[in-house]
PDB file of C-alpha atoms in Angstrom:
ATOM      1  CA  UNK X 596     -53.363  37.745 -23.614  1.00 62.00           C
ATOM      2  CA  UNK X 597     -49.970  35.546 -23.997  1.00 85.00           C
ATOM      3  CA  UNK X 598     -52.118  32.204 -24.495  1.00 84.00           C
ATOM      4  CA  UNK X 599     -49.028  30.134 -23.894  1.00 86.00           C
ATOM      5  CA  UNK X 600     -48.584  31.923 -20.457  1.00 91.00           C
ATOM      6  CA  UNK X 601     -52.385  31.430 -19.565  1.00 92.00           C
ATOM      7  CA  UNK X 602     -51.905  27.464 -20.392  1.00 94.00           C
ATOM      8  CA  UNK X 603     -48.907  26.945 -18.528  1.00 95.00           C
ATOM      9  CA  UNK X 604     -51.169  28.756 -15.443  1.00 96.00           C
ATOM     10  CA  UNK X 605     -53.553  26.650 -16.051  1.00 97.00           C
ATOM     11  CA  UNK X 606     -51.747  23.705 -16.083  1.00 97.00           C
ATOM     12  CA  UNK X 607     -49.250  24.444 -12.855  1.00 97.00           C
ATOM     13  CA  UNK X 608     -52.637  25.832 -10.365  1.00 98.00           C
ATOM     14  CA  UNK X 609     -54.459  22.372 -11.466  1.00 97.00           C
ATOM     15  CA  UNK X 610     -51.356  20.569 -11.066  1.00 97.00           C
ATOM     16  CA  UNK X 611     -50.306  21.526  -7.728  1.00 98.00           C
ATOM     17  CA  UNK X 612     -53.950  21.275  -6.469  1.00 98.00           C
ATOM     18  CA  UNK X 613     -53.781  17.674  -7.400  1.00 98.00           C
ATOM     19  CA  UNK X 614     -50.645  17.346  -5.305  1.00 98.00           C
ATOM     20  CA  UNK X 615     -52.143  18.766  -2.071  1.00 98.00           C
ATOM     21  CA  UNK X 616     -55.306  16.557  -2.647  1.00 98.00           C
ATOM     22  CA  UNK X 617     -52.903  13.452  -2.308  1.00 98.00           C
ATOM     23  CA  UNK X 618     -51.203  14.815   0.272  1.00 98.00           C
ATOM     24  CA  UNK X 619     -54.551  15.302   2.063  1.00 98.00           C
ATOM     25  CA  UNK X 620     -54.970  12.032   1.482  1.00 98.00           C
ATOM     26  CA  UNK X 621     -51.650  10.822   2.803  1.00 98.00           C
ATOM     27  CA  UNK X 622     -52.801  12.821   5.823  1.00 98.00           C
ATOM     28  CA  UNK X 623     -55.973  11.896   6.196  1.00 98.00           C
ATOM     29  CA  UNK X 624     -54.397   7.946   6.384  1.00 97.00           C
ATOM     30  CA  UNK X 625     -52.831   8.655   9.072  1.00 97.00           C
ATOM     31  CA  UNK X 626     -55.456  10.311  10.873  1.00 97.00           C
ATOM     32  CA  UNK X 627     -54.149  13.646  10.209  1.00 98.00           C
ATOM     33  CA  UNK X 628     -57.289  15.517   9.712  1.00 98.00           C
ATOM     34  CA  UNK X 629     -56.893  19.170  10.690  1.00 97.00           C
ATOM     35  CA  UNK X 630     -54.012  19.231   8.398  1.00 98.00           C
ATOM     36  CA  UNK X 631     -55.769  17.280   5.732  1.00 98.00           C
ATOM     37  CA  UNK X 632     -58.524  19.496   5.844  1.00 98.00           C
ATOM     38  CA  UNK X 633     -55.773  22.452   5.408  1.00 99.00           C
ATOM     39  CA  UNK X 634     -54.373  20.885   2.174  1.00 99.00           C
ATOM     40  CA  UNK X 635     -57.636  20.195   0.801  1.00 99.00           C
ATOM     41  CA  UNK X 636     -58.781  24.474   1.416  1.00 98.00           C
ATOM     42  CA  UNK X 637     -55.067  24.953  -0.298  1.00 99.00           C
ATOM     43  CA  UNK X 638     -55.792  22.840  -2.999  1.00 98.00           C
ATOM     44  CA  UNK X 639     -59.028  24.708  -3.575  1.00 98.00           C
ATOM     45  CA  UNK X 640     -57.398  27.935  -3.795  1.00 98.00           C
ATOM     46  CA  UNK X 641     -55.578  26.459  -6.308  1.00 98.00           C
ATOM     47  CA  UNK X 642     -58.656  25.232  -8.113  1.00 97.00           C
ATOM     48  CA  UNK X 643     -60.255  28.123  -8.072  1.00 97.00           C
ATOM     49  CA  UNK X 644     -57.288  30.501  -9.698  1.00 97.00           C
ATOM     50  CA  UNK X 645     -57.105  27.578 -12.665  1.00 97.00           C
ATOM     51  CA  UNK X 646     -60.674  27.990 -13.304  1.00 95.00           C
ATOM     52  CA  UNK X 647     -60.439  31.416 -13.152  1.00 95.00           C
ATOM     53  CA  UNK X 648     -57.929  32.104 -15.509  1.00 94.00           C
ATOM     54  CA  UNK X 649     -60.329  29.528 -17.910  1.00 92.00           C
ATOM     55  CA  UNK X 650     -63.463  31.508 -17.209  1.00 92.00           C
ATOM     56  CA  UNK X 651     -61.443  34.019 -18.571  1.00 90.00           C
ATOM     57  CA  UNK X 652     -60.557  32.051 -21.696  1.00 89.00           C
ATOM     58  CA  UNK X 653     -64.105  31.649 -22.264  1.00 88.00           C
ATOM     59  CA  UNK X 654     -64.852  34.891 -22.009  1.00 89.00           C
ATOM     60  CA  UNK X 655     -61.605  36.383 -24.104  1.00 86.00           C
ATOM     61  CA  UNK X 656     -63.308  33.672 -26.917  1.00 83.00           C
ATOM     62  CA  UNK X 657     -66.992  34.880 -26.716  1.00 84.00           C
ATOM     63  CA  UNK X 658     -68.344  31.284 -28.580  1.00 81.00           C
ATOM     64  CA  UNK X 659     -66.704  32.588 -31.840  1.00 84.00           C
ATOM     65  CA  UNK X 660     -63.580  30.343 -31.916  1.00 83.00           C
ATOM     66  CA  UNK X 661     -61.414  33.698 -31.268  1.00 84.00           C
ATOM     67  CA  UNK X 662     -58.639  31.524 -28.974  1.00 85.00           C
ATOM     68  CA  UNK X 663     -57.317  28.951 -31.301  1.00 85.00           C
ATOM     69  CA  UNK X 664     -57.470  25.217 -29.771  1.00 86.00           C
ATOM     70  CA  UNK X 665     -54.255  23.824 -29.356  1.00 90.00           C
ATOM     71  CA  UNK X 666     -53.421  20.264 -28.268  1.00 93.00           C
ATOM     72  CA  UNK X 667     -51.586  22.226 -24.759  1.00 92.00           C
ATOM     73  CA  UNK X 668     -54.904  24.099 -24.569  1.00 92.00           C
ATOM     74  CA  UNK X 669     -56.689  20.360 -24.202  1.00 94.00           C
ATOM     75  CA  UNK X 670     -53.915  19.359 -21.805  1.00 95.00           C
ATOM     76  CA  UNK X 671     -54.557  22.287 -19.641  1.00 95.00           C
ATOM     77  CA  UNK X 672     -58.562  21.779 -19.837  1.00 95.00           C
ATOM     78  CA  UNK X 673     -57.998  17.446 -18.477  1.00 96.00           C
ATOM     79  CA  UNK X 674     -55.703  18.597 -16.053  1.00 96.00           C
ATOM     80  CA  UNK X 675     -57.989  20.998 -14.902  1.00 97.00           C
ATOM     81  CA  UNK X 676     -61.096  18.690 -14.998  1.00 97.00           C
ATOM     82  CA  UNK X 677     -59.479  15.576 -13.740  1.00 97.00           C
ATOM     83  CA  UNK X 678     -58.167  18.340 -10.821  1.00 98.00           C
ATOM     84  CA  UNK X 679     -62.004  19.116 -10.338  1.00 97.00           C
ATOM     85  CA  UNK X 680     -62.621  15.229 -10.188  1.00 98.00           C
ATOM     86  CA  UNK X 681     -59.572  14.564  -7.744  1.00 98.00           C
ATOM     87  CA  UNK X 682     -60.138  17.312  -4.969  1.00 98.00           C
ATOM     88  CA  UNK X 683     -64.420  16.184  -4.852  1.00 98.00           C
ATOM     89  CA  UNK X 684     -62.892  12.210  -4.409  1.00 98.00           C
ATOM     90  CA  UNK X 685     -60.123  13.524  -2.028  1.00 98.00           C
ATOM     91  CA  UNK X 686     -62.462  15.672  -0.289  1.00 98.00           C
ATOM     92  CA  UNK X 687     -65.080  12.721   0.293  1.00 98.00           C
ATOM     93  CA  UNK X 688     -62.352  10.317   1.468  1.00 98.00           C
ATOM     94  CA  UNK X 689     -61.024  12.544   4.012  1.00 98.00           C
ATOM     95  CA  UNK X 690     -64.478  12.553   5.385  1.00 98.00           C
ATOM     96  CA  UNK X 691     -64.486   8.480   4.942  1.00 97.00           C
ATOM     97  CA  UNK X 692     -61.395   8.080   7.176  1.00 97.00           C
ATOM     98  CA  UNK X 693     -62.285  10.885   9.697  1.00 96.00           C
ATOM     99  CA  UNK X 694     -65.505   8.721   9.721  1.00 96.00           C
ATOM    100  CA  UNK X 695     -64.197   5.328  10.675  1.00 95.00           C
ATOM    101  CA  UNK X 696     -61.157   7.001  12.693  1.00 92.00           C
ATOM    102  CA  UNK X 697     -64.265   8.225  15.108  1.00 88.00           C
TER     103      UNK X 697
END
């Protein structure tokens, strides 16, 4: 396992979820919704190949401190959790404004 390779994977799934939750948003202000809902399922495809590759991380390590912690590897982890954090928000708001829009 390249760990630099896994990082940067990591880091670019998480980070382009977080763009289509804004877009979502963007959407979602102007009463967009379908399509908001669309970026928000896109973004969670992207969610979910970031986490996998760090379930697999977790389970390449096996609690023994076998993948060394970098300072990139802790950049990839907040992206990824603040991506978590983001898309939950995103996904709430989009039901906010479909809410009032109604």
């Amino acid at each position: 396992m390249d760990q630099e390779m896994v990082v940067m994977e990591i880091i670019c799934n998480a980070g382009e979820a977080r763009s289509l939750c804004y877009e979502a948003l963007r959407l979602a202000r102007n009463n967009d919704f379908d399509q908001a809902q669309e970026k928000l399922a896109q973004g969670k495809e992207c969610l979910n190949k970031a986490h996998l590759t760090q379930t697999q991380l977790i389970e390449a390590d096996q609690g023994e401190g076998k993948v060394p912690m970098t300072l990139v590897m802790v950049h990839a982890q907040d992206h990824l959790m603040t991506t978590i954090l983001a898309h939950e928000m995103a996904t709430e708001m989009v039901a906010l404004h479909q809410q009032l829009a109604a």
